[in-house]
Structure formats: C-alpha cells, structure tokens
Amino acid sequence: MTTRRQVLRGAAFTALSYGRILGANDRLQLGLIGAGGRGRSVMGQFQKTGRVDVRAVCDVYSARIDEALTRAPGAKGFADHRRLIELKEVDAVLIGTPDHWHKDVCIDAFRAGKDVYCEKPLTRLREEGPEIVRACRVHGRIGQVGTQQRSGTVYLEARERFVKSGLLGKVSHVHCIWHGGPPRPLRLEPAEKPPNLDWARYLGPVKWRDWNPPQYFNFRAFLDFGGGKLTDFGAHWIDVVHMFMGMDAPLSAVAAGGVFHTFHDGRTAPDTISALWEYPGFTVNFESFSVPRAAEYHVEFLGEGGRLWINRNRYEFHPADKGAEPVIQKFPGDITYQHVQNFIECCRSRKPPNADVYIGHRSCQAVLLANQSYIEKRRIRFDGDREEVLPLGA
Ligand SMILES: NC(=O)c1ccc[n+]([C@@H]2O[C@H](COP(=O)([O-])OP(=O)(O)OC[C@H]3O[C@@H](n4cnc5c(N)ncnc54)[C@H](O)[C@@H]3O)[C@@H](O)[C@H]2O)c1
C-alpha cells in the first residue's frame, strides 16, 4: 500500500503547460507578496543575482509597496495576492507575509502555475503542510522554503566533512540555542489604523478582532499569527538537525516555557521556551530565551568522535581524541543568497530545490508538535509515517 508520506514525497517536478519553461538565458520574472523587512531583503538577494526582474509587489499596507517599488521601479503594485498571481508575465513568487498567510498564498500560487519561494516557517498549523505539498506536486511546481541553511556552504561542507565522512561518529544528542537578545515591549502605536492598511485582508484566516497595532507590527508575539520562537527560530535549527541526521520525524516532543517578562502587553507566544525531542537513537533540545545579553545562536552535535558546533558563518569540530587539534572554519558568504541561487537554478532545471516544501513541512511539523506540548502541557508522541499524534495511553 502506498502511504500518504510516499505520495507527498514523490515529487513530480515537471513544468506544466501553464507555467513558462525558462531557457538557460531567460531571466526569472518575480512577484513579491508581503513586502515587509524580510520580503524586501530577500527580494534584494534575488536582484543581486542579476538573473531576476521584479515585475510586481503585493502588500496589504501600501506604504510597504511604496518602499519596495523604490528598489523595483516599474513593478506593478497590488493589495490582493490573487491579482498578482494572475499576471502571466510572473514566473515565480517570493512570499514574505507573516506565517498565518503562508498556506493560502502558497496554494493559490501553485494553482496559478507559479514557482514559490516561501519564507519559513512554512506552516502555522500542522495540518497545513500536507496541503501545501500536495498542491506543489499536483501542479508540478518548484516550492522552496526559506530555511537557507540547506544551501549554505558552511552547512554543506560541515555535513560532508564531519557527518558523512564518519568523523563525528554516532550522535546521541543535539543541542540548539537561539537567544534573541533582551526582551522588548510591543509596539502599541498608532492607536488609529493607517487608512492605507487593509486590516481585514491582513487578518485573513485568523478570527476577526479590531485594529491592534502589536498584532500587526509584532505578529511573532501572538500565537494566532505564528508559533513564537519555536517556529521562528526553532524551525531553522530543527531543519539543520534533519539535514545532518537524515531523519525528519520525532518520536515525541515536550516543551515548557511561558510569558515570563513583565510587560503585561497581551502577548501570547512564550518569551521563554525549552523543547526536547526524541528521535530514533538521539535526542534534540532547543532553548530560546529573551535575556539581556548578546544574541547567541548555534547548533551543537555531540558525537562519539567529537563535538560539531555550527552557526551561519562558522563551524568548529572538536575531536574527542585528547590532544587532537580542533578544526575551525569561517565562511564569509550570505547563505540566503546561496539559497536564492539554488531556487533560481531549480526553476530552470525543474529539479527538487534544497529546501523543497516537503522538507519544510517535516521541519515545521516537528516544532509545531513541541508547541502543541507547550499548550497542552503534556508530552506528545508521534507517528511520523502516518503524521498522526498518538492518543494518550497508546
Ligand atoms: N529565513 C529567515 O531567516 C527569516 C528572517 C526573517 C523573517 N522570516 C520570515 O519572513 C516572514 C515575514 O517576516 P517579516 O519580519 O518580514 O515581517 P513583517 O511584518 O516585517 O512583514 C510582513 C509583511 O507582510 C504583509 N502582509 C501581511 N499579510 C499579507 C497578505 N495577505 N498579502 C500581502 N502582504 C501581506 C504585511 O503588511 C507586512 O508588510 C515571516 O514568516 C518570518 O518568519 C524569515
């Protein structure tokens, strides 16, 4: 019997007739949906390749469109992503909306025959992942998730040099931390909604509430719009664990934390979180605190052959053998640029991208299980083949 996982995994990377087939010298025609900080920054990386024209920009807040258009003169502006993806001249879209819109925009874009680079976390809810993967496969599109570590030379080289070579040896635990710096109060202004911001369209799939500035400007602090630090940062690090360990489904997840700082500003996402996953043969923990100290973020693999420490521009391998010299290597390149290049190449070759939507879905699934544990205050046991939480007592 073919399992649902096999169906979702079985990529159909063919360009269907309604998507333009890019020739080797064709420039990719891009649309940006969600022109906030990250959307505009990644758009810049696309432009830096010299192989892309930005043809359209969409945002629910027209001030953001105006900002993006200063860097993409001549592009069309839209308030509704459905109008942008109707454009025949657009080959691919970059999605930089908050997490609660990723699923709908991805699926609409795939249906319209567009390739998609969607920022991480791919999903806000666990059930959204299979829907996105299915739409990508059914419509024969390329779907890359913005977990840029997958294309980063620092990660690719470390995996070859220490994991695949066997030097790291059997790994029994992976320690991940991401401290985002000191806690900050939420933005409570402006009290009146800007007239050029479509609040109803911003809320989209989230239940209605009146204008609420932090829920727009600091959406990460609210579980209705995202998954807090576990999906914001944890989605990156668990993806690195999956990439290095060759496994993508935990057996169980447990997490504890809370809103412990004293701003009393209504936030619902924990500012302090610790999660622990069990995989076949090893455990992973992730912690993220808002503490008054410098930001710190890395993943550390503890193997029988040594300790591999890695972040976005450096790795260190400390061999277990007494007296053996550590290997320390720095990498100056921008891993998002490398990831964008991989996407553009795959739009041409129709080969699976480094962070295909199935990979993004499985990584997001793992962190969302930990969020479920945090909310339900219990250990979540998981069947990764069926993608189902096991009932209590099973
Ligand atoms: N890969 C990374 O390292 C990385 C880094 C930062 C952010 N991100 C991700 O990028 C996404 C955006 O983060 P950000 O910091 O840029 O947020 P942001 O609030 O600065 O920008 C989001 C933009 O999306 C717009 N928007 C909301 N709903 C929309 C809709 N339906 N259609 C069109 N536009 C819409 C908002 O008006 C806003 O301009 C998040 O999912 C975040 O997790 C990834």
Short mmCIF file of C-alpha atoms and ligand atoms in Angstrom, two decimals:
data_model
loop_
_atom_site.label_atom_id
_atom_site.label_comp_id
_atom_site.label_asym_id
_atom_site.label_seq_id
_atom_site.Cartn_x
_atom_site.Cartn_y
_atom_site.Cartn_z
CA MET A 1 0.00 0.00 0.00
CA THR A 2 1.30 3.47 -0.84
CA THR A 3 1.40 5.61 2.29
CA ARG A 4 0.42 9.24 2.36
CA ARG A 5 4.07 10.06 3.10
CA GLN A 6 5.23 8.31 -0.08
CA VAL A 7 2.64 10.18 -2.13
CA LEU A 8 3.76 13.52 -0.70
CA ARG A 9 7.42 12.65 -1.11
CA GLY A 10 7.05 11.52 -4.73
CA ALA A 11 7.87 14.80 -6.40
CA ALA A 12 6.51 15.45 -9.88
CA PHE A 13 8.98 18.06 -11.00
CA THR A 14 7.66 18.78 -14.44
CA ALA A 15 6.72 22.18 -15.75
CA LEU A 16 3.04 22.04 -16.66
CA SER A 17 1.82 23.89 -19.70
CA TYR A 18 0.53 26.92 -17.82
CA GLY A 19 3.96 27.71 -16.38
CA ARG A 20 6.59 29.22 -18.68
CA ILE A 21 9.58 26.94 -19.22
CA LEU A 22 12.68 29.02 -18.57
CA GLY A 23 15.55 28.76 -21.02
CA ALA A 24 19.18 28.88 -19.87
CA ASN A 25 19.42 32.59 -20.64
CA ASP A 26 15.92 33.65 -19.58
CA ARG A 27 15.61 35.95 -16.61
CA LEU A 28 13.22 34.85 -13.88
CA GLN A 29 10.21 37.18 -13.59
CA LEU A 30 9.42 37.55 -9.90
CA GLY A 31 6.50 38.80 -7.82
CA LEU A 32 6.91 39.69 -4.14
CA ILE A 33 3.96 39.01 -1.82
CA GLY A 34 4.48 40.52 1.64
CA ALA A 35 6.90 43.42 1.32
CA GLY A 36 7.97 43.77 4.96
CA GLY A 37 11.50 43.55 6.33
CA ARG A 38 12.26 40.02 5.19
CA GLY A 39 10.38 40.16 1.88
CA ARG A 40 12.27 43.26 0.75
CA SER A 41 15.59 41.88 1.96
CA VAL A 42 15.23 38.56 0.08
CA MET A 43 13.95 40.45 -2.98
CA GLY A 44 17.29 42.28 -2.87
CA GLN A 45 19.12 38.94 -2.86
CA PHE A 46 17.15 37.86 -5.94
CA GLN A 47 18.09 41.11 -7.67
CA LYS A 48 21.75 40.71 -6.68
CA THR A 49 21.97 37.53 -8.75
CA GLY A 50 21.49 39.64 -11.90
CA ARG A 51 19.14 36.93 -13.24
CA VAL A 52 15.80 38.26 -12.00
CA ASP A 53 13.34 41.06 -12.80
CA VAL A 54 10.86 42.06 -10.09
CA ARG A 55 7.60 42.59 -12.01
CA ALA A 56 5.08 43.02 -9.20
CA VAL A 57 4.80 43.69 -5.47
CA CYS A 58 1.82 42.95 -3.22
CA ASP A 59 1.16 44.05 0.34
CA VAL A 60 -1.89 44.80 2.45
CA TYR A 61 -0.18 48.03 3.60
CA SER A 62 0.52 50.31 0.67
CA ALA A 63 3.37 52.08 2.47
CA ARG A 64 5.26 48.77 2.19
CA ILE A 65 4.53 48.55 -1.54
CA ASP A 66 5.91 52.06 -1.99
CA GLU A 67 9.09 51.14 -0.11
CA ALA A 68 9.62 48.03 -2.27
CA LEU A 69 8.93 49.90 -5.52
CA THR A 70 11.78 52.32 -4.81
CA ARG A 71 14.02 49.27 -5.33
CA ALA A 72 11.96 47.76 -8.15
CA PRO A 73 10.96 50.68 -10.34
CA GLY A 74 8.37 49.81 -12.95
CA ALA A 75 6.93 46.87 -11.00
CA LYS A 76 3.13 46.78 -10.54
CA GLY A 77 1.62 47.18 -7.06
CA PHE A 78 -1.25 45.09 -5.66
CA ALA A 79 -3.16 44.87 -2.38
CA ASP A 80 -4.50 41.36 -3.07
CA HIS A 81 -2.12 38.49 -3.88
CA ARG A 82 -4.75 36.86 -6.12
CA ARG A 83 -4.42 39.77 -8.57
CA LEU A 84 -0.63 39.46 -8.63
CA ILE A 85 -0.63 35.74 -9.40
CA GLU A 86 -2.98 36.33 -12.35
CA LEU A 87 -0.12 38.08 -14.13
CA LYS A 88 1.06 35.86 -16.98
CA GLU A 89 4.46 37.52 -17.04
CA VAL A 90 5.26 36.41 -13.47
CA ASP A 91 7.08 33.03 -13.27
CA ALA A 92 7.63 32.78 -9.53
CA VAL A 93 6.59 34.43 -6.29
CA LEU A 94 8.52 35.21 -3.13
CA ILE A 95 6.23 35.01 -0.08
CA GLY A 96 7.25 37.21 2.84
CA THR A 97 3.89 37.54 4.60
CA PRO A 98 3.54 36.56 8.27
CA ASP A 99 3.10 32.83 8.87
CA HIS A 100 -0.71 32.80 9.04
CA TRP A 101 -0.89 33.57 5.30
CA HIS A 102 1.77 31.15 4.03
CA LYS A 103 -0.55 28.24 3.30
CA ASP A 104 -3.21 30.09 1.33
CA VAL A 105 -0.77 32.15 -0.70
CA CYS A 106 1.41 29.11 -1.49
CA ILE A 107 -1.54 27.03 -2.66
CA ASP A 108 -3.05 29.87 -4.72
CA ALA A 109 0.33 30.46 -6.39
CA PHE A 110 0.91 26.78 -7.19
CA ARG A 111 -2.60 26.55 -8.68
CA ALA A 112 -1.83 29.58 -10.85
CA GLY A 113 1.26 27.81 -12.21
CA LYS A 114 3.85 29.81 -10.28
CA ASP A 115 7.00 28.51 -8.62
CA VAL A 116 7.27 29.59 -5.00
CA TYR A 117 9.98 30.66 -2.58
CA CYS A 118 8.09 30.85 0.73
CA GLU A 119 9.67 32.15 3.87
CA LYS A 120 9.89 29.86 6.87
CA PRO A 121 8.08 28.65 8.86
CA LEU A 122 6.15 27.03 6.02
CA THR A 123 3.10 26.49 8.22
CA ARG A 124 1.30 27.85 11.22
CA LEU A 125 -0.77 24.70 11.80
CA ARG A 126 0.41 21.11 11.40
CA GLU A 127 -2.38 20.12 9.01
CA GLU A 128 -1.38 22.84 6.53
CA GLY A 129 1.86 21.10 5.49
CA PRO A 130 0.41 18.16 3.54
CA GLU A 131 -1.99 20.52 1.73
CA ILE A 132 0.86 22.71 0.54
CA VAL A 133 3.00 19.75 -0.55
CA ARG A 134 0.06 18.22 -2.40
CA ALA A 135 -0.65 21.46 -4.29
CA CYS A 136 3.02 21.77 -5.22
CA ARG A 137 3.13 18.22 -6.58
CA VAL A 138 -0.27 18.26 -8.32
CA HIS A 139 0.60 21.45 -10.19
CA GLY A 140 4.17 20.36 -10.90
CA ARG A 141 5.79 23.43 -9.36
CA ILE A 142 9.05 24.20 -7.58
CA GLY A 143 8.49 25.05 -3.90
CA GLN A 144 11.47 26.25 -1.87
CA VAL A 145 11.16 27.11 1.84
CA GLY A 146 13.27 29.90 3.32
CA THR A 147 15.40 27.69 5.56
CA GLN A 148 18.56 28.99 3.94
CA GLN A 149 20.91 26.73 5.92
CA ARG A 150 20.06 23.99 3.38
CA SER A 151 22.06 25.86 0.69
CA GLY A 152 24.69 27.41 2.95
CA THR A 153 28.24 26.38 2.08
CA VAL A 154 29.09 26.31 5.79
CA TYR A 155 26.42 23.66 6.41
CA LEU A 156 27.00 21.65 3.22
CA GLU A 157 30.75 21.48 3.87
CA ALA A 158 30.39 20.58 7.55
CA ARG A 159 27.97 17.79 6.72
CA GLU A 160 30.37 16.31 4.16
CA ARG A 161 33.50 16.78 6.23
CA PHE A 162 32.33 15.53 9.62
CA VAL A 163 28.98 13.71 9.31
CA LYS A 164 29.13 11.84 6.00
CA SER A 165 32.84 11.06 6.49
CA GLY A 166 32.04 9.37 9.80
CA LEU A 167 34.42 11.61 11.80
CA LEU A 168 31.64 12.85 14.10
CA GLY A 169 30.62 9.25 14.80
CA LYS A 170 27.38 8.20 16.40
CA VAL A 171 25.46 11.26 17.61
CA SER A 172 23.43 10.81 20.76
CA HIS A 173 22.33 14.41 21.40
CA VAL A 174 21.98 17.74 19.56
CA HIS A 175 21.85 20.98 21.49
CA CYS A 176 20.29 24.04 19.79
CA ILE A 177 20.06 27.52 21.22
CA TRP A 178 18.75 30.81 19.88
CA HIS A 179 18.74 33.71 22.27
CA GLY A 180 17.30 36.71 20.51
CA GLY A 181 18.68 39.41 22.79
CA PRO A 182 16.89 41.37 25.51
CA PRO A 183 13.09 41.32 25.83
CA ARG A 184 11.40 44.26 24.12
CA PRO A 185 7.98 45.86 24.69
CA LEU A 186 5.46 45.60 21.87
CA ARG A 187 4.62 48.49 19.57
CA LEU A 188 1.29 49.99 20.70
CA GLU A 189 1.08 52.80 18.11
CA PRO A 190 -0.63 54.11 16.05
CA ALA A 191 -3.88 53.96 18.01
CA GLU A 192 -5.83 54.54 14.76
CA LYS A 193 -5.34 52.08 11.89
CA PRO A 194 -3.48 53.66 8.96
CA PRO A 195 -6.07 54.25 6.21
CA ASN A 196 -3.85 52.55 3.62
CA LEU A 197 -3.61 49.27 5.60
CA ASP A 198 -6.23 46.63 4.79
CA TRP A 199 -6.70 45.14 8.27
CA ALA A 200 -9.38 42.64 7.22
CA ARG A 201 -7.14 41.28 4.49
CA TYR A 202 -4.21 41.15 6.93
CA LEU A 203 -6.24 39.02 9.35
CA GLY A 204 -7.28 36.67 6.53
CA PRO A 205 -7.71 33.19 8.03
CA VAL A 206 -7.39 34.44 11.63
CA LYS A 207 -10.60 35.23 13.51
CA TRP A 208 -11.72 38.85 13.48
CA ARG A 209 -10.57 41.40 16.03
CA ASP A 210 -10.41 45.20 15.84
CA TRP A 211 -7.21 47.06 14.89
CA ASN A 212 -4.46 46.04 17.25
CA PRO A 213 -1.01 47.55 16.47
CA PRO A 214 1.21 44.86 18.05
CA GLN A 215 -0.72 42.12 16.27
CA TYR A 216 0.38 43.78 13.05
CA PHE A 217 3.84 45.15 13.88
CA ASN A 218 4.88 42.33 16.28
CA PHE A 219 2.89 39.40 14.92
CA ARG A 220 5.52 36.94 16.24
CA ALA A 221 4.38 37.66 19.81
CA PHE A 222 0.92 36.19 19.11
CA LEU A 223 0.20 32.52 18.60
CA ASP A 224 -2.73 33.33 16.28
CA PHE A 225 -0.25 34.62 13.69
CA GLY A 226 2.71 32.29 14.17
CA GLY A 227 4.28 29.79 16.52
CA GLY A 228 6.51 32.06 18.58
CA LYS A 229 10.20 31.29 18.98
CA LEU A 230 9.73 27.60 18.28
CA THR A 231 8.68 28.21 14.69
CA ASP A 232 10.54 31.49 14.23
CA PHE A 233 13.99 30.18 15.27
CA GLY A 234 13.39 26.52 16.10
CA ALA A 235 12.20 25.81 12.53
CA HIS A 236 15.69 26.76 11.30
CA TRP A 237 17.58 24.66 13.80
CA ILE A 238 15.42 21.54 13.70
CA ASP A 239 15.83 21.70 9.91
CA VAL A 240 19.63 21.66 10.36
CA VAL A 241 19.23 18.63 12.63
CA HIS A 242 17.12 16.87 9.97
CA MET A 243 19.65 17.82 7.28
CA PHE A 244 22.62 16.42 9.21
CA MET A 245 20.98 13.42 10.83
CA GLY A 246 19.00 12.19 7.80
CA MET A 247 15.78 11.87 9.82
CA ASP A 248 12.77 14.13 9.71
CA ALA A 249 10.19 12.94 12.22
CA PRO A 250 10.48 12.87 16.01
CA LEU A 251 9.03 10.07 18.09
CA SER A 252 7.97 12.56 20.74
CA ALA A 253 8.15 16.21 21.72
CA VAL A 254 7.83 18.02 25.01
CA ALA A 255 8.19 21.71 25.78
CA ALA A 256 7.85 24.11 28.69
CA GLY A 257 8.08 27.86 28.96
CA GLY A 258 5.89 30.91 29.37
CA VAL A 259 5.36 34.63 29.07
CA PHE A 260 7.62 35.47 31.99
CA HIS A 261 8.74 39.03 31.33
CA THR A 262 6.79 41.84 32.86
CA PHE A 263 5.47 43.98 30.03
CA HIS A 264 1.81 42.86 30.55
CA ASP A 265 1.07 43.75 26.94
CA GLY A 266 -1.19 40.86 25.98
CA ARG A 267 1.34 38.73 24.10
CA THR A 268 0.50 35.03 23.90
CA ALA A 269 3.68 33.48 22.45
CA PRO A 270 6.13 32.41 25.17
CA ASP A 271 9.18 34.65 25.57
CA THR A 272 10.97 31.72 27.22
CA ILE A 273 10.82 28.20 25.78
CA SER A 274 12.70 24.90 26.14
CA ALA A 275 11.83 21.93 23.96
CA LEU A 276 13.06 18.35 23.88
CA TRP A 277 12.51 15.90 21.02
CA GLU A 278 13.22 12.20 20.91
CA TYR A 279 14.35 10.74 17.54
CA PRO A 280 15.35 7.11 16.90
CA GLY A 281 18.77 6.90 18.58
CA PHE A 282 19.23 10.51 19.72
CA THR A 283 17.61 13.48 21.44
CA VAL A 284 17.48 17.16 20.48
CA ASN A 285 16.87 20.13 22.71
CA PHE A 286 16.18 23.72 21.76
CA GLU A 287 16.06 26.72 24.04
CA SER A 288 15.26 30.31 23.31
CA PHE A 289 15.16 33.00 25.94
CA SER A 290 14.84 36.76 25.74
CA VAL A 291 17.68 37.63 28.07
CA PRO A 292 19.64 40.84 28.48
CA ARG A 293 22.79 39.58 26.82
CA ALA A 294 24.16 39.43 23.31
CA ALA A 295 22.21 37.33 20.82
CA GLU A 296 23.60 33.82 20.58
CA TYR A 297 22.57 31.10 18.18
CA HIS A 298 24.08 27.78 17.18
CA VAL A 299 23.58 24.04 16.85
CA GLU A 300 25.94 21.58 18.50
CA PHE A 301 26.09 17.87 17.61
CA LEU A 302 27.53 15.62 20.30
CA GLY A 303 29.06 12.56 18.65
CA GLU A 304 31.29 9.73 19.79
CA GLY A 305 34.05 11.13 17.54
CA GLY A 306 33.77 14.72 18.78
CA ARG A 307 31.63 17.82 19.01
CA LEU A 308 30.46 19.77 15.93
CA TRP A 309 29.40 23.36 16.65
CA ILE A 310 27.88 25.39 13.81
CA ASN A 311 26.17 28.70 13.11
CA ARG A 312 25.61 30.70 9.92
CA ASN A 313 29.19 31.73 9.29
CA ARG A 314 31.42 29.30 11.23
CA TYR A 315 31.84 25.71 12.20
CA GLU A 316 34.10 24.16 14.82
CA PHE A 317 34.90 20.49 15.15
CA HIS A 318 36.45 19.44 18.46
CA PRO A 319 37.67 15.84 18.16
CA ALA A 320 37.09 13.51 21.09
CA ASP A 321 40.73 12.35 20.98
CA LYS A 322 42.78 14.01 23.71
CA GLY A 323 45.32 16.43 22.27
CA ALA A 324 43.75 16.48 18.77
CA GLU A 325 43.55 20.00 17.30
CA PRO A 326 40.08 21.49 16.73
CA VAL A 327 39.08 22.38 13.16
CA ILE A 328 37.66 25.92 12.94
CA GLN A 329 36.45 27.36 9.65
CA LYS A 330 34.80 30.71 8.93
CA PHE A 331 32.55 31.41 5.92
CA PRO A 332 32.00 34.96 4.70
CA GLY A 333 29.18 34.24 2.15
CA ASP A 334 25.50 35.06 2.66
CA ILE A 335 23.56 31.81 2.93
CA THR A 336 20.28 33.42 1.85
CA TYR A 337 21.95 34.49 -1.40
CA GLN A 338 23.11 30.88 -1.90
CA HIS A 339 19.58 29.63 -1.20
CA VAL A 340 18.02 32.06 -3.67
CA GLN A 341 20.53 30.94 -6.32
CA ASN A 342 19.55 27.32 -5.72
CA PHE A 343 15.87 28.26 -6.21
CA ILE A 344 16.56 30.05 -9.49
CA GLU A 345 18.58 27.09 -10.79
CA CYS A 346 15.74 24.72 -9.90
CA CYS A 347 13.16 26.93 -11.64
CA ARG A 348 15.21 26.28 -14.80
CA SER A 349 16.19 22.61 -14.28
CA ARG A 350 12.90 21.56 -12.60
CA LYS A 351 15.00 19.59 -10.11
CA PRO A 352 13.94 19.50 -6.43
CA PRO A 353 15.26 22.53 -4.55
CA ASN A 354 17.44 22.12 -1.45
CA ALA A 355 14.58 23.04 0.92
CA ASP A 356 11.68 21.54 -1.00
CA VAL A 357 8.25 22.09 0.58
CA TYR A 358 8.16 18.51 1.86
CA ILE A 359 11.38 19.13 3.79
CA GLY A 360 9.97 22.43 5.09
CA HIS A 361 6.74 20.73 6.10
CA ARG A 362 8.53 17.99 8.06
CA SER A 363 10.70 20.50 9.92
CA CYS A 364 7.74 22.68 10.76
CA GLN A 365 5.80 19.65 11.87
CA ALA A 366 8.47 18.84 14.47
CA VAL A 367 8.42 22.32 16.01
CA LEU A 368 4.62 22.52 15.92
CA LEU A 369 4.49 19.26 17.90
CA ALA A 370 6.61 20.96 20.56
CA ASN A 371 4.25 23.95 20.52
CA GLN A 372 1.35 21.56 21.00
CA SER A 373 3.16 20.11 24.01
CA TYR A 374 3.71 23.62 25.40
CA ILE A 375 0.00 24.46 25.02
CA GLU A 376 -1.43 21.13 26.23
CA LYS A 377 1.21 20.72 28.96
CA ARG A 378 1.87 17.08 28.07
CA ARG A 379 4.36 15.01 26.14
CA ILE A 380 3.26 14.48 22.53
CA ARG A 381 4.03 11.10 20.97
CA PHE A 382 4.05 10.98 17.20
CA ASP A 383 3.77 8.51 14.32
CA GLY A 384 5.90 10.12 11.62
CA ASP A 385 4.78 7.79 8.81
CA ARG A 386 1.10 8.44 9.36
CA GLU A 387 1.79 12.00 10.53
CA GLU A 388 -0.53 11.48 13.47
CA VAL A 389 -0.27 12.26 17.17
CA LEU A 390 -0.65 9.04 19.16
CA PRO A 391 -3.58 9.03 21.59
CA LEU A 392 -2.87 9.22 25.31
CA GLY A 393 -2.01 5.80 26.69
CA ALA A 394 -1.18 4.29 23.25
N1 LIG B 1 14.53 32.94 6.71
C1 LIG B 1 14.79 33.83 7.64
O1 LIG B 1 15.91 33.87 8.19
C2 LIG B 1 13.73 34.83 8.03
C3 LIG B 1 14.11 36.02 8.66
C4 LIG B 1 13.11 36.94 8.99
C5 LIG B 1 11.77 36.64 8.72
N2 LIG B 1 11.44 35.46 8.13
C6 LIG B 1 10.02 35.15 7.84
O2 LIG B 1 9.51 36.08 6.90
C7 LIG B 1 8.12 36.34 7.16
C8 LIG B 1 7.89 37.85 7.27
O3 LIG B 1 8.63 38.35 8.36
P1 LIG B 1 8.96 39.93 8.46
O4 LIG B 1 9.89 40.09 9.59
O5 LIG B 1 9.34 40.46 7.14
O6 LIG B 1 7.52 40.52 8.87
P2 LIG B 1 6.96 41.98 8.56
O7 LIG B 1 5.82 42.20 9.48
O8 LIG B 1 8.07 42.96 8.53
O9 LIG B 1 6.42 41.86 7.05
C9 LIG B 1 5.28 41.13 6.69
C10 LIG B 1 4.59 41.89 5.56
O10 LIG B 1 3.55 41.07 5.02
C11 LIG B 1 2.45 41.93 4.75
N3 LIG B 1 1.25 41.11 4.63
C12 LIG B 1 0.51 40.56 5.62
N4 LIG B 1 -0.49 39.83 5.10
C13 LIG B 1 -0.39 39.96 3.75
C14 LIG B 1 -1.15 39.44 2.65
N5 LIG B 1 -2.22 38.66 2.83
N6 LIG B 1 -0.77 39.78 1.40
C15 LIG B 1 0.29 40.58 1.19
N7 LIG B 1 1.04 41.10 2.19
C16 LIG B 1 0.71 40.78 3.45
C17 LIG B 1 2.45 42.91 5.88
O11 LIG B 1 1.71 44.07 5.59
C18 LIG B 1 3.95 43.20 6.02
O12 LIG B 1 4.37 44.26 5.20
C19 LIG B 1 7.77 35.56 8.41
O13 LIG B 1 7.14 34.36 8.08
C20 LIG B 1 9.12 35.29 9.07
O14 LIG B 1 9.16 34.12 9.86
C21 LIG B 1 12.40 34.56 7.77
#
